Coordinates of C-alpha atoms in Angstrom, one line a residue:
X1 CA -29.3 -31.9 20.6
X2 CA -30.1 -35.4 19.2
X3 CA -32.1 -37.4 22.0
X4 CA -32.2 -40.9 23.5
X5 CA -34.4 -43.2 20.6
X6 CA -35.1 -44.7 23.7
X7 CA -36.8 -42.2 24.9
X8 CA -38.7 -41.1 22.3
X9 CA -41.9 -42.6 20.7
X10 CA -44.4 -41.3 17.7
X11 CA -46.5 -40.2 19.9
X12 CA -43.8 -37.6 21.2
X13 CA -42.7 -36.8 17.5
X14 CA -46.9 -36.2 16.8
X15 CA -47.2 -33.8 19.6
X16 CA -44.4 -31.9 18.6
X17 CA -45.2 -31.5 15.3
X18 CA -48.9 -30.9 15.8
X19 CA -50.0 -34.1 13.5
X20 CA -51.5 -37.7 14.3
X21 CA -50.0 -40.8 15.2
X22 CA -51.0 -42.2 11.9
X23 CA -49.8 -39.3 9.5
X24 CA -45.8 -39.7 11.8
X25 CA -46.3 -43.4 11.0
X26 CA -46.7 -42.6 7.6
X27 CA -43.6 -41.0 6.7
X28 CA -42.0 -43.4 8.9
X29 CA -43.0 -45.9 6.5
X30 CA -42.5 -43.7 3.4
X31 CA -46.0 -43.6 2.1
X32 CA -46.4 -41.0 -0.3
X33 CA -49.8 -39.6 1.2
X34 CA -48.3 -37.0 3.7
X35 CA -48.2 -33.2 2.4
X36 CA -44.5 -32.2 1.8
X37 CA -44.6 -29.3 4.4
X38 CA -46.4 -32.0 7.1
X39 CA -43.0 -34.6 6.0
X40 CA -40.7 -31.9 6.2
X41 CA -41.5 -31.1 9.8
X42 CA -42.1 -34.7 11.0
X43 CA -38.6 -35.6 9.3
X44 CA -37.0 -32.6 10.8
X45 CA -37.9 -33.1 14.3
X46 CA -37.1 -37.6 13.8
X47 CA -34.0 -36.5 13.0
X48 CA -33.7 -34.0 16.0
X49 CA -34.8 -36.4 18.4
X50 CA -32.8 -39.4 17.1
X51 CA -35.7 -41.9 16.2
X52 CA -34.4 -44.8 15.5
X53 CA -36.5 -46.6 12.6
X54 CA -37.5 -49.9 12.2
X55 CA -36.6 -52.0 9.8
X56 CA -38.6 -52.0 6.4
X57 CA -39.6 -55.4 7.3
X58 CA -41.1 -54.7 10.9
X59 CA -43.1 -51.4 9.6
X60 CA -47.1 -51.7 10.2
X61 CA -49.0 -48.9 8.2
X62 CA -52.6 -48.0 9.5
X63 CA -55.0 -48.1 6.5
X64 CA -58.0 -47.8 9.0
X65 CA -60.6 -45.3 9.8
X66 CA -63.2 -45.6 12.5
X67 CA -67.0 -44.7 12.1
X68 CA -68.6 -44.7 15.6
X69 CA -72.5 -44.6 15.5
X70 CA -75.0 -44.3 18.7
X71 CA -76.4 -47.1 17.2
X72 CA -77.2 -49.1 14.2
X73 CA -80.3 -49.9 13.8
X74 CA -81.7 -46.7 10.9
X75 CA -81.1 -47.2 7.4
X76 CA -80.1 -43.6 7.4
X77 CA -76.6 -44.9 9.0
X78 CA -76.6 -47.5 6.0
X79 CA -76.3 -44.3 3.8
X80 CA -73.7 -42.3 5.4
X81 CA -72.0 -46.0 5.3
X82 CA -71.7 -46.0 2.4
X83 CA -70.2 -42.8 1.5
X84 CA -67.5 -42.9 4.2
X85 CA -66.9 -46.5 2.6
X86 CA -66.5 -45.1 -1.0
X87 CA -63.8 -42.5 0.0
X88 CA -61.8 -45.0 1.9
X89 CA -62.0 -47.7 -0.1
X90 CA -60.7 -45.3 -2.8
X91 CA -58.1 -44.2 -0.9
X92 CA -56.7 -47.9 0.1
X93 CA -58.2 -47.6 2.9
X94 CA -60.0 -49.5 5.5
X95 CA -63.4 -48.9 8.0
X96 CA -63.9 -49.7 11.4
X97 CA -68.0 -49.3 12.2
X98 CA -68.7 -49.0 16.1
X99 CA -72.0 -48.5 18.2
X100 CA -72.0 -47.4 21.2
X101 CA -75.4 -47.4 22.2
X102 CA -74.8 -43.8 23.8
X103 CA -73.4 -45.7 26.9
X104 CA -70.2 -44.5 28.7
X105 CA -69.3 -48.2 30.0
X106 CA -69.3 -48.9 25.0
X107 CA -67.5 -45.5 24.7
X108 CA -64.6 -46.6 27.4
X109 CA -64.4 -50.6 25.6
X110 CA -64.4 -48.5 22.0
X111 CA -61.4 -46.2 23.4
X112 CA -59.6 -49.3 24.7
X113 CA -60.0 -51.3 21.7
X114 CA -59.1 -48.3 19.0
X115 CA -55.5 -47.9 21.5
X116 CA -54.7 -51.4 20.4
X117 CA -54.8 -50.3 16.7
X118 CA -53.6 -47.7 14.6
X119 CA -56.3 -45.3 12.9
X120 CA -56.0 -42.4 10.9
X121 CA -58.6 -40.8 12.2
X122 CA -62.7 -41.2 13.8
X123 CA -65.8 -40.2 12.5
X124 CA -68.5 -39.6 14.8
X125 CA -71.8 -39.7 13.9
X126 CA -74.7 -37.9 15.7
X127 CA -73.1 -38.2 18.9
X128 CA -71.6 -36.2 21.9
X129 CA -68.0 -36.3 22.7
X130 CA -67.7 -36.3 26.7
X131 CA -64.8 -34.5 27.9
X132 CA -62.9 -37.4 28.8
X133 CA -62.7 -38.8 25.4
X134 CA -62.0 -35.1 23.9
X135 CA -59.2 -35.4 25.7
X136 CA -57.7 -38.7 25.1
X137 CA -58.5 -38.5 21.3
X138 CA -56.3 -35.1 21.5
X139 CA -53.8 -36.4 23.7
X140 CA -53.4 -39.2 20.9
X141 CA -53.5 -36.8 18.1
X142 CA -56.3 -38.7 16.3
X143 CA -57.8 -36.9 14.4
X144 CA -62.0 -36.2 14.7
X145 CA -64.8 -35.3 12.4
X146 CA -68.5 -35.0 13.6
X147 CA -71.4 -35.9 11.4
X148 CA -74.9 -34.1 12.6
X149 CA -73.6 -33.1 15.9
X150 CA -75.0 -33.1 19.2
X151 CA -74.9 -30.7 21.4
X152 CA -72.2 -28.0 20.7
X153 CA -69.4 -29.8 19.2
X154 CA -65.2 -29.4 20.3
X155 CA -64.4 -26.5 19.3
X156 CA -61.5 -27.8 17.2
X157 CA -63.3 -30.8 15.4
X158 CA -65.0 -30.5 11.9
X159 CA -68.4 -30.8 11.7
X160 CA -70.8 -32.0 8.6
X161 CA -74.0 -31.5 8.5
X162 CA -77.3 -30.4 6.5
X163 CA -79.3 -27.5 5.8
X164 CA -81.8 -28.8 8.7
X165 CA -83.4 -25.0 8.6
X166 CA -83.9 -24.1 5.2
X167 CA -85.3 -27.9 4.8
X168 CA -87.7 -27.7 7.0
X169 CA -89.1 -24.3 6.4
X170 CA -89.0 -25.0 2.7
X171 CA -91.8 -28.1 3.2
X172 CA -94.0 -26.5 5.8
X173 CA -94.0 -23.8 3.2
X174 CA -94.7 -26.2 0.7
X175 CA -97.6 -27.3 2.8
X176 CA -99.0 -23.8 3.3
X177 CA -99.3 -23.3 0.1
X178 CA -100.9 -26.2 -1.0
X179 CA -103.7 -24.8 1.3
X180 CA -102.9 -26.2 4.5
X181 CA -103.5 -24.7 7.7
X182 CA -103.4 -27.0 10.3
X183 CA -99.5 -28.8 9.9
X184 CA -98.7 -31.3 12.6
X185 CA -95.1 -31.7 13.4
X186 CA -93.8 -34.6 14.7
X187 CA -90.0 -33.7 16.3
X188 CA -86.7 -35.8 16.6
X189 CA -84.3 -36.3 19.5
X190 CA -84.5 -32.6 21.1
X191 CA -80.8 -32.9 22.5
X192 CA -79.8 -33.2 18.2
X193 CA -79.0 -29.8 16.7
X194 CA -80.3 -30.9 13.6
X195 CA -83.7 -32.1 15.5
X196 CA -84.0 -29.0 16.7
X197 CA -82.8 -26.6 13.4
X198 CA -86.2 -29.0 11.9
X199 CA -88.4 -27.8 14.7
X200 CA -87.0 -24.3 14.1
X201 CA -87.8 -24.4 10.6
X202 CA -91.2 -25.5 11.5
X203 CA -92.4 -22.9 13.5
X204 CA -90.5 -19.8 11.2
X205 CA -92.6 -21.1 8.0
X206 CA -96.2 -20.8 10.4
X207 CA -94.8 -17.3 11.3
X208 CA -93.8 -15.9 8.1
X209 CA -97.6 -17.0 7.1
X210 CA -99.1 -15.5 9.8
X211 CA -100.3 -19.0 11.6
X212 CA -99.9 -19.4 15.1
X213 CA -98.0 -21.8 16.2
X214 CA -100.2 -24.3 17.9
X215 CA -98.1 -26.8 20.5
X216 CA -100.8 -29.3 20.8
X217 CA -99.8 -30.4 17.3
X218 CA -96.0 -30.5 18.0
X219 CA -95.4 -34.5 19.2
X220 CA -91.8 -35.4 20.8
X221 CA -90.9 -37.8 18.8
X222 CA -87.0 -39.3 17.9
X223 CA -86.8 -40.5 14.6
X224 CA -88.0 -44.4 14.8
X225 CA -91.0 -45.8 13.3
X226 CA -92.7 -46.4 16.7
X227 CA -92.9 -42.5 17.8
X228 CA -93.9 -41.5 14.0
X229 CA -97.0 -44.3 14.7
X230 CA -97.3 -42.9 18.6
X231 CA -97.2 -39.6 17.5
X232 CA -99.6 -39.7 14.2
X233 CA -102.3 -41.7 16.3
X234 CA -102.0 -38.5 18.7
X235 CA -102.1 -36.0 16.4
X236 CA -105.1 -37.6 14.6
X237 CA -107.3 -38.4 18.2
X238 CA -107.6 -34.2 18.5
X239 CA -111.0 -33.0 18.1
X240 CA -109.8 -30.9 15.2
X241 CA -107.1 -32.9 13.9
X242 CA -104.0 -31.7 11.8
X243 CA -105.1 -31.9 7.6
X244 CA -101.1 -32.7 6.8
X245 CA -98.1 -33.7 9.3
X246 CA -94.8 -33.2 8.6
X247 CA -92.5 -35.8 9.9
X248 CA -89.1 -34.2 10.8
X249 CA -87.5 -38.6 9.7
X250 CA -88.9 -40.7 7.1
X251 CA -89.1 -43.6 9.5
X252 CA -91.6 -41.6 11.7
X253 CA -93.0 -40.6 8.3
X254 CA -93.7 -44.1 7.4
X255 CA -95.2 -44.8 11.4
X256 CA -97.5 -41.6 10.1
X257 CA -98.8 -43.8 7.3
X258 CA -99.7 -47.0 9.4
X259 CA -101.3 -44.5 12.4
X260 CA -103.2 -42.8 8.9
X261 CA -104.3 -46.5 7.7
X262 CA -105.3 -47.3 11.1
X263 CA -108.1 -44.9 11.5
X264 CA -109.7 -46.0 8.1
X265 CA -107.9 -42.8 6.4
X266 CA -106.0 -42.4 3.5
X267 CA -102.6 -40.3 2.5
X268 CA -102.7 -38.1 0.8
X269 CA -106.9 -38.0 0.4
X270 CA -107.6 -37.3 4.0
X271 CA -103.8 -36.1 5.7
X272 CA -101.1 -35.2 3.7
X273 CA -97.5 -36.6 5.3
X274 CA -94.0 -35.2 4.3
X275 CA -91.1 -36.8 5.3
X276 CA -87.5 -35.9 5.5
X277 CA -84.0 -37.3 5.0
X278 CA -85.7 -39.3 1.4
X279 CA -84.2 -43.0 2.3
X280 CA -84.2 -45.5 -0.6
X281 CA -87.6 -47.3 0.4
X282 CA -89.4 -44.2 0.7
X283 CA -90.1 -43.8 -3.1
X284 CA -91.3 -47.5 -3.3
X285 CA -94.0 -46.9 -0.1
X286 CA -97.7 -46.4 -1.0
X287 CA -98.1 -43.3 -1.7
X288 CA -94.4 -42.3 -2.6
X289 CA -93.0 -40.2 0.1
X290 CA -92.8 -36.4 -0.6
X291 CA -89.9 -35.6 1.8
X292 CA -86.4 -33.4 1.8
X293 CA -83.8 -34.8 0.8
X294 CA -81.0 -35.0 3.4
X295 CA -77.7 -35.8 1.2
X296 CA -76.3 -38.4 3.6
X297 CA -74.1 -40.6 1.5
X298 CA -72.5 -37.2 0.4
X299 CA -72.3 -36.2 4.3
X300 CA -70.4 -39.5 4.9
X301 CA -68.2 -38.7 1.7
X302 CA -67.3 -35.3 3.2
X303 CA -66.7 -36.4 6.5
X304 CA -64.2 -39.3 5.3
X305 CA -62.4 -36.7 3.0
X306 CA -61.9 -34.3 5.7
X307 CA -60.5 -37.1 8.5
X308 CA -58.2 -37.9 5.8
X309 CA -56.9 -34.7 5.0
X310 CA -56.4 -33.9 8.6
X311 CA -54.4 -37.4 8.9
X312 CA -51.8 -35.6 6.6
X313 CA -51.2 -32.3 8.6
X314 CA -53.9 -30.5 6.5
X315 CA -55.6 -27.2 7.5
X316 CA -59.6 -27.2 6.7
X317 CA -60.3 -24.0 5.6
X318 CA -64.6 -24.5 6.7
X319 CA -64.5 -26.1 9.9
X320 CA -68.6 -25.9 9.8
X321 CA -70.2 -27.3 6.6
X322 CA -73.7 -27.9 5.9
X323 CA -74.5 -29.6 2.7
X324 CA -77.8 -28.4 0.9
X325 CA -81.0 -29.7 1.7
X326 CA -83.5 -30.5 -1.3
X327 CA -87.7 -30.8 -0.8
X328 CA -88.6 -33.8 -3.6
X329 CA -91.7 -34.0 -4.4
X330 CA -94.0 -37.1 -4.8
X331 CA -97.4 -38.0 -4.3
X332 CA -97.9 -38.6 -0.3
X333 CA -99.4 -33.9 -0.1
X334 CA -101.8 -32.3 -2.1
X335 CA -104.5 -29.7 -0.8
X336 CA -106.5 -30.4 1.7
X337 CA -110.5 -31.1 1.5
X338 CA -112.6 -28.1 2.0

């Protein structure tokens, strides 16, 4: 039975068709970036329901995706920028970038601003989706990808990620073999899986060697220059100090190197410091940074990719994907002094 147009909106038409506001908008408009079984459905039930289009002249298309951050203020964000911006801009499309400085008062004026618009989809980034905003993003039909989750993500959202595990475990081994015994760790954010997948990696490489895990030389930290200085200064103030720390961010790697200078030491002479995610500035510091590799720019590639795809009523076939993790080595470890 054909409906009221009156009483129908693209929001309806989405529901029913199990697709986003944007992707219904699309074929509205005509644009060709819909999957022909997705067009075929939304067409199918416009017709059913009696939509009445606009005129070619009043159509709006979206063009936008939004990339919501805790905050803004690591160059690590810069990086997964600017891979979510290469795949959009090559796409025709535009970004929106948010912070919400991991308020709820930021995530309620984001959700209110983003209802005024027309996205095709959000890109979270190392943040938790509170029930309330899982359920108006799905009420919408916008869809959501998750970028380094935290806590256990929706169960229907993508998530990208890293090989936090095998990273870490691969340069505490490193370290090991080099001779070291003594590893301090210095930890990120605890409520970040990935933070806690480092830490995890950690403590498996001492275990596989046989080395007791020793907590005094584990140091909270949460992935800022400050708690890498806080937590070196620490770790080198025991009375039988750590001979290397591994730094589970470079930016706490780099506080590692100031707390080193500070006590008239030198890296990689008198502590040996790994770092991970290997930011840009890391191989210009002094020593270069031995650190893993996180492939962030690649992260925000994938993440954009797979927003977009859903935007057109396409299944993902790996919901969970973790990109691989590389350790590169430079000149900040070498054996220890016997």
């Amino acid at each position: 039975m054909v409906g009221d147009s009156r009483k129908v909106t693209i929001a309806t038409i989405a529901r029913l068709a199990g697709v986003s506001v944007p992707t219904v908008s699309r074929v509205i408009n005509g644009r060709s970036d819909v999957a022909p079984q997705t067009r075929e459905r939304v067409e199918e039930l416009l017709t059913r329901h009696g939509y009445r289009r606009r005129p070619p002249s009043m159509r709006a298309s979206s063009g936008l995706v939004d990339l919501v951050f805790p905050d803004l203020d690591s160059p690590w964000a810069v990086e997964i920028i600017r891979g979510v911006e290469d795949v959009a801009h090559a796409a025709g499309i535009g970004t929106v970038i948010s912070a919400i400085h991991r308020r709820t008062s930021s995530a309620k004026q984001w959700l209110d601003n983003m209802r005024t618009r027309s996205t095709e989809g959000v890109i979270f980034v190392t943040s938790t989706l509170e029930p309330p905003l899982q359920a108006e993003l799905r009420r919408l039909n916008i869809p959501v990808v998750i970028v380094d989750p935290a806590g256990v993500p929706p169960q229907e959202a993508p998530t990208i990620g890293a090989t936090n595990w095998a990273g870490s475990l691969r340069a505490t081994e490193y370290l090991i073999g080099l001779g070291h015994r003594r590893i301090g760790f210095i930890a990120g954010l605890p409520q970040l899986m990935c933070s806690r997948a480092r830490l995890d990696g950690y403590r498996a490489a001492l275990e596989s060697a046989g080395i007791a895990v020793d907590e005094k030389l584990i140091y909270p930290g949460n992935f800022y220059h400050e708690a890498g200085f806080a937590g070196g200064t620490q770790l080198l103030g025991l009375p039988e100090p750590p001979t290397a720390i591994f730094a589970s961010s470079d930016q706490m790697a780099l506080g590692v190197y100031e707390a080193v200078r500070r006590r008239g030491l030198r890296v990689p002479d008198d502590v040996s410091v790994v770092g991970f995610d290997d930011l840009p500035e890391v191989r210009w510091c002094s020593p270069p940074l031995t650190t893993v590799r996180q492939p962030l720019a690649e992260m925000g590639m994938l993440a954009a990719r797979t927003v977009l795809r859903l935007s057109q009523g396409e299944k993902i076939e790996s919901p969970r994907v973790e990109l691989a993790t590389e350790l590169v080595l430079r000149d900040s470890a070498t054996a220890p002094r016997t």
